[in-house]
CSV table of C-alpha atoms in Angstrom, one decimal:
chain,number,residue,atom,x,y,z
A,1,UNK,CA,128.1,107.3,59.2
A,2,UNK,CA,128.2,105.4,55.9
A,3,UNK,CA,131.2,105.6,53.7
A,4,UNK,CA,132.0,104.3,50.2
A,5,UNK,CA,135.7,104.1,49.5
A,6,UNK,CA,136.7,103.6,45.8
A,7,UNK,CA,133.9,101.1,45.2
A,8,UNK,CA,133.8,99.3,41.9
A,9,UNK,CA,131.1,96.9,40.8
A,10,UNK,CA,130.5,95.3,37.4
A,11,UNK,CA,128.0,92.8,36.0
A,12,UNK,CA,129.6,91.0,33.2
A,13,UNK,CA,130.9,93.7,30.8
A,14,UNK,CA,128.7,96.4,32.4
A,15,UNK,CA,130.8,98.5,34.8
A,16,UNK,CA,128.2,100.1,37.1
A,17,UNK,CA,130.3,101.7,39.9
A,18,UNK,CA,133.8,103.0,38.9
A,19,UNK,CA,135.7,103.9,42.0
A,20,UNK,CA,132.8,105.6,43.8
A,21,UNK,CA,133.6,107.6,46.9
A,22,UNK,CA,130.8,109.0,49.1
A,23,UNK,CA,130.1,109.9,52.7
A,24,UNK,CA,126.7,109.9,54.2
A,25,UNK,CA,126.6,112.0,57.4
A,26,UNK,CA,124.9,110.6,60.5
A,27,UNK,CA,121.5,112.1,61.4
A,28,UNK,CA,120.8,113.6,58.0
A,29,UNK,CA,118.9,112.7,54.8
A,30,UNK,CA,121.1,112.1,51.8
A,31,UNK,CA,119.4,111.7,48.5
A,32,UNK,CA,121.1,109.9,45.6
A,33,UNK,CA,120.1,111.2,42.2
A,34,UNK,CA,121.0,110.1,38.7
A,35,UNK,CA,119.5,108.7,35.5
A,36,UNK,CA,117.8,105.4,35.3
A,37,UNK,CA,120.3,102.6,35.2
A,38,UNK,CA,123.1,104.7,36.7
A,39,UNK,CA,123.5,102.3,39.7
A,40,UNK,CA,121.6,104.0,42.4
A,41,UNK,CA,119.9,100.9,43.6
A,42,UNK,CA,123.1,98.9,43.3
A,43,UNK,CA,124.6,101.5,45.7
A,44,UNK,CA,121.9,100.9,48.2
A,45,UNK,CA,122.3,97.2,48.1
A,46,UNK,CA,126.0,97.4,49.0
A,47,UNK,CA,125.0,99.1,52.3
A,48,UNK,CA,123.1,96.0,53.6
A,49,UNK,CA,125.5,93.5,52.0
A,50,UNK,CA,123.0,92.3,49.3
A,51,UNK,CA,125.9,93.0,46.9
A,52,UNK,CA,129.6,92.9,47.5
A,53,UNK,CA,132.0,95.4,45.9
A,54,UNK,CA,134.5,94.0,43.3
A,55,UNK,CA,137.0,96.5,44.7
A,56,UNK,CA,136.9,99.1,47.5
A,57,UNK,CA,135.0,99.1,50.7
A,58,UNK,CA,131.6,100.1,52.1
A,59,UNK,CA,131.7,101.1,55.8
A,60,UNK,CA,128.8,101.5,58.2
A,61,UNK,CA,129.9,102.9,61.5
A,62,UNK,CA,133.5,101.8,60.7
A,63,UNK,CA,132.5,98.2,59.8
A,64,UNK,CA,133.4,97.0,56.3
A,65,UNK,CA,130.1,95.4,55.3
A,66,UNK,CA,131.5,92.7,52.9
A,67,UNK,CA,134.1,91.6,55.5
A,68,UNK,CA,131.5,90.8,58.2
A,69,UNK,CA,130.8,87.3,59.4
A,70,UNK,CA,127.2,86.1,58.8
A,71,UNK,CA,126.1,86.7,62.4
A,72,UNK,CA,127.7,90.2,62.3
A,73,UNK,CA,126.0,91.0,59.0
A,74,UNK,CA,122.7,89.9,60.6
A,75,UNK,CA,123.2,92.2,63.5
A,76,UNK,CA,124.1,95.1,61.2
A,77,UNK,CA,121.0,94.5,59.0
A,78,UNK,CA,119.0,94.6,62.2
A,79,UNK,CA,120.0,98.3,62.5
A,80,UNK,CA,119.0,99.2,58.9
A,81,UNK,CA,115.4,99.5,57.6
A,82,UNK,CA,115.1,99.0,53.9
A,83,UNK,CA,112.0,100.3,52.1
A,84,UNK,CA,111.9,98.7,48.7
A,85,UNK,CA,110.6,100.4,45.6
A,86,UNK,CA,107.5,98.3,45.4
A,87,UNK,CA,107.3,97.7,49.2
A,88,UNK,CA,108.1,94.0,48.9
A,89,UNK,CA,105.2,93.0,51.3
A,90,UNK,CA,104.4,89.3,51.7
A,91,UNK,CA,101.1,88.9,49.8
A,92,UNK,CA,99.9,86.0,52.0
A,93,UNK,CA,100.2,88.1,55.2
A,94,UNK,CA,98.0,91.0,56.4
A,95,UNK,CA,99.5,94.4,56.8
A,96,UNK,CA,99.8,93.9,60.5
A,97,UNK,CA,101.6,90.6,60.1
A,98,UNK,CA,104.0,92.1,57.6
A,99,UNK,CA,105.0,94.6,60.2
A,100,UNK,CA,105.1,92.0,63.0
A,101,UNK,CA,107.3,89.6,61.2
A,102,UNK,CA,110.7,91.2,61.8
A,103,UNK,CA,109.7,92.0,65.4
A,104,UNK,CA,108.9,88.3,66.1
A,105,UNK,CA,112.1,87.2,64.6
A,106,UNK,CA,113.8,89.4,67.2
A,107,UNK,CA,111.9,87.6,69.9
A,108,UNK,CA,110.3,90.7,71.3
A,109,UNK,CA,107.4,90.3,73.8
A,110,UNK,CA,104.0,90.2,72.2
A,111,UNK,CA,102.8,93.3,74.0
A,112,UNK,CA,105.7,95.3,72.8
A,113,UNK,CA,105.2,93.9,69.2
A,114,UNK,CA,101.6,95.1,69.2
A,115,UNK,CA,102.5,98.5,70.6
A,116,UNK,CA,105.0,99.0,67.8
A,117,UNK,CA,102.7,97.7,65.1
A,118,UNK,CA,99.9,99.9,66.1
A,119,UNK,CA,102.1,102.9,66.7
A,120,UNK,CA,103.9,102.7,63.3
A,121,UNK,CA,100.8,102.0,61.3
A,122,UNK,CA,99.1,105.0,63.0
A,123,UNK,CA,102.2,107.1,62.1
A,124,UNK,CA,101.9,106.2,58.4
A,125,UNK,CA,98.2,106.7,58.3
A,126,UNK,CA,97.2,103.0,58.2
A,127,UNK,CA,95.8,102.4,61.6
A,128,UNK,CA,92.6,101.0,60.2
A,129,UNK,CA,94.3,98.7,57.7
A,130,UNK,CA,95.8,96.1,60.1
A,131,UNK,CA,93.8,93.1,58.8
A,132,UNK,CA,93.9,94.0,55.1
A,133,UNK,CA,96.0,92.1,52.6
A,134,UNK,CA,98.6,94.0,50.4
A,135,UNK,CA,96.5,93.3,47.3
A,136,UNK,CA,93.7,95.3,48.8
A,137,UNK,CA,95.8,98.4,49.2
A,138,UNK,CA,96.7,101.2,46.7
A,139,UNK,CA,100.3,101.6,45.6
A,140,UNK,CA,100.8,104.5,48.0
A,141,UNK,CA,99.3,102.5,50.9
A,142,UNK,CA,101.6,99.6,50.2
A,143,UNK,CA,104.6,101.9,50.3
A,144,UNK,CA,103.4,103.4,53.6
A,145,UNK,CA,103.1,99.9,55.0
A,146,UNK,CA,106.7,99.2,53.9
A,147,UNK,CA,107.8,102.2,55.8
A,148,UNK,CA,105.9,101.1,58.9
A,149,UNK,CA,107.6,97.7,58.7
A,150,UNK,CA,111.0,99.4,58.5
A,151,UNK,CA,110.2,101.9,61.3
A,152,UNK,CA,109.0,99.2,63.7
A,153,UNK,CA,112.5,97.9,64.0
A,154,UNK,CA,113.7,101.2,65.3
A,155,UNK,CA,116.6,101.3,62.9
A,156,UNK,CA,119.6,103.6,63.0
A,157,UNK,CA,119.5,103.8,59.2
A,158,UNK,CA,116.6,103.8,56.7
A,159,UNK,CA,117.1,103.2,53.0
A,160,UNK,CA,114.4,104.2,50.6
A,161,UNK,CA,114.5,103.0,47.0
A,162,UNK,CA,112.5,105.2,44.7
A,163,UNK,CA,109.8,105.9,47.3
A,164,UNK,CA,107.6,108.2,45.1
A,165,UNK,CA,107.8,106.2,41.8
A,166,UNK,CA,104.3,105.7,40.3
A,167,UNK,CA,102.6,108.0,42.8
A,168,UNK,CA,100.3,110.9,42.0
A,169,UNK,CA,101.4,114.4,43.1
A,170,UNK,CA,99.2,114.4,46.2
A,171,UNK,CA,100.4,111.0,47.4
A,172,UNK,CA,104.0,112.0,46.6
A,173,UNK,CA,103.7,115.1,48.9
A,174,UNK,CA,102.2,112.8,51.6
A,175,UNK,CA,105.2,110.4,51.2
A,176,UNK,CA,107.7,113.3,51.4
A,177,UNK,CA,106.1,114.5,54.6
A,178,UNK,CA,106.2,111.0,56.0
A,179,UNK,CA,109.9,110.6,55.3
A,180,UNK,CA,110.6,113.9,57.0
A,181,UNK,CA,108.5,112.9,60.0
A,182,UNK,CA,110.2,109.5,60.2
A,183,UNK,CA,113.7,111.1,60.5
A,184,UNK,CA,112.6,113.7,63.0
A,185,UNK,CA,110.7,111.2,65.2
A,186,UNK,CA,113.2,108.3,65.1
A,187,UNK,CA,116.4,110.2,64.5
A,188,UNK,CA,117.5,107.8,61.8
A,189,UNK,CA,120.1,108.5,59.1
A,190,UNK,CA,118.2,108.3,55.8
A,191,UNK,CA,119.5,107.4,52.3
A,192,UNK,CA,117.0,107.9,49.5
A,193,UNK,CA,117.4,106.9,45.9
A,194,UNK,CA,115.2,109.1,43.6
A,195,UNK,CA,114.9,110.8,40.3
A,196,UNK,CA,111.9,112.9,41.3
A,197,UNK,CA,113.5,116.3,41.7
A,198,UNK,CA,110.6,118.0,43.4
A,199,UNK,CA,110.6,115.3,46.1
A,200,UNK,CA,114.4,115.4,46.3
A,201,UNK,CA,114.5,119.1,47.1
A,202,UNK,CA,111.6,118.7,49.6
A,203,UNK,CA,113.4,116.1,51.8
A,204,UNK,CA,117.1,116.3,51.3
A,205,UNK,CA,119.8,117.6,53.6
A,206,UNK,CA,122.4,116.6,51.1
A,207,UNK,CA,122.2,115.5,47.5
A,208,UNK,CA,124.7,113.4,45.6
A,209,UNK,CA,124.5,112.8,41.8
A,210,UNK,CA,125.7,109.5,40.5
A,211,UNK,CA,126.9,109.7,36.9
A,212,UNK,CA,129.1,107.4,34.9
A,213,UNK,CA,129.8,105.2,37.9
A,214,UNK,CA,131.0,108.0,40.2
A,215,UNK,CA,129.6,110.8,42.3
A,216,UNK,CA,129.6,113.7,40.0
A,217,UNK,CA,128.8,116.3,42.7
A,218,UNK,CA,127.6,116.2,46.3
A,219,UNK,CA,126.4,119.1,48.4
A,220,UNK,CA,123.4,120.8,50.0
A,221,UNK,CA,120.2,121.4,48.0
A,222,UNK,CA,121.3,125.0,47.5
A,223,UNK,CA,124.7,124.0,46.2
A,224,UNK,CA,123.2,121.5,43.7
A,225,UNK,CA,120.6,124.1,42.5
A,226,UNK,CA,123.4,126.6,41.9
A,227,UNK,CA,125.8,124.1,40.4
A,228,UNK,CA,127.8,125.2,37.3
A,229,UNK,CA,128.4,121.6,36.3
A,230,UNK,CA,126.5,121.2,33.0
A,231,UNK,CA,125.7,117.5,33.6
A,232,UNK,CA,124.2,118.2,37.1
A,233,UNK,CA,122.2,121.2,35.8
A,234,UNK,CA,121.0,119.2,32.8
A,235,UNK,CA,119.7,116.5,35.0
A,236,UNK,CA,117.9,118.7,37.6
A,237,UNK,CA,116.4,120.8,34.8
A,238,UNK,CA,115.5,117.9,32.6
A,239,UNK,CA,117.8,118.7,29.7
A,240,UNK,CA,118.6,115.3,28.3
A,241,UNK,CA,121.5,116.3,26.0
A,242,UNK,CA,123.5,117.9,28.9
A,243,UNK,CA,122.6,115.3,31.6
A,244,UNK,CA,124.0,112.6,29.3
A,245,UNK,CA,127.3,114.4,28.6
């Protein structure tokens, strides 16, 4: 389980998180929604220790992330797959080598590495793209390669930062199916940051809306759909004047 306890984070005068509390249940997909600039990606980065809270704590399986020694943080990160918004593949490496990189750092035997690379690329529909460079792939294919890289590590947690941004509707639906399949096949707890409401309702077990630095409301997709909170309803229905209240 991931838990945020009264987390505060500011950048200069910009107070992004203002005493944020949130629980992410194990084995489920929790989607964080909110307007652009509301701090959704900042929230994700706290889970892997890329950012430290100014106040409060972020706990992963009872461990306070920002209190971990460097070797402990490295071990924790080894249990978390992070799929960046633009995939963050290394341009100089082939798709296969991008997936192999983290596995080799773990010192796994070459036969196991190859089995994982082939299996994960096949899972995401890129079995024939092993030797291609990221620049030769479409945006959707790069995102799928990023997912393969994360899954190859067999993580307990997978974090997705805006996985459907910039994708056409058909590719978005394919990405949604892939995220659902990833959780079912690997049993990972998923945290997804998104403002694509069609995608959100397609994949979420729970939805939490980040607004004004705090979680405005969290619940099942049905509870969010039926919310009587004007800000929540304004956001999911695309009414700017209410979502900004």
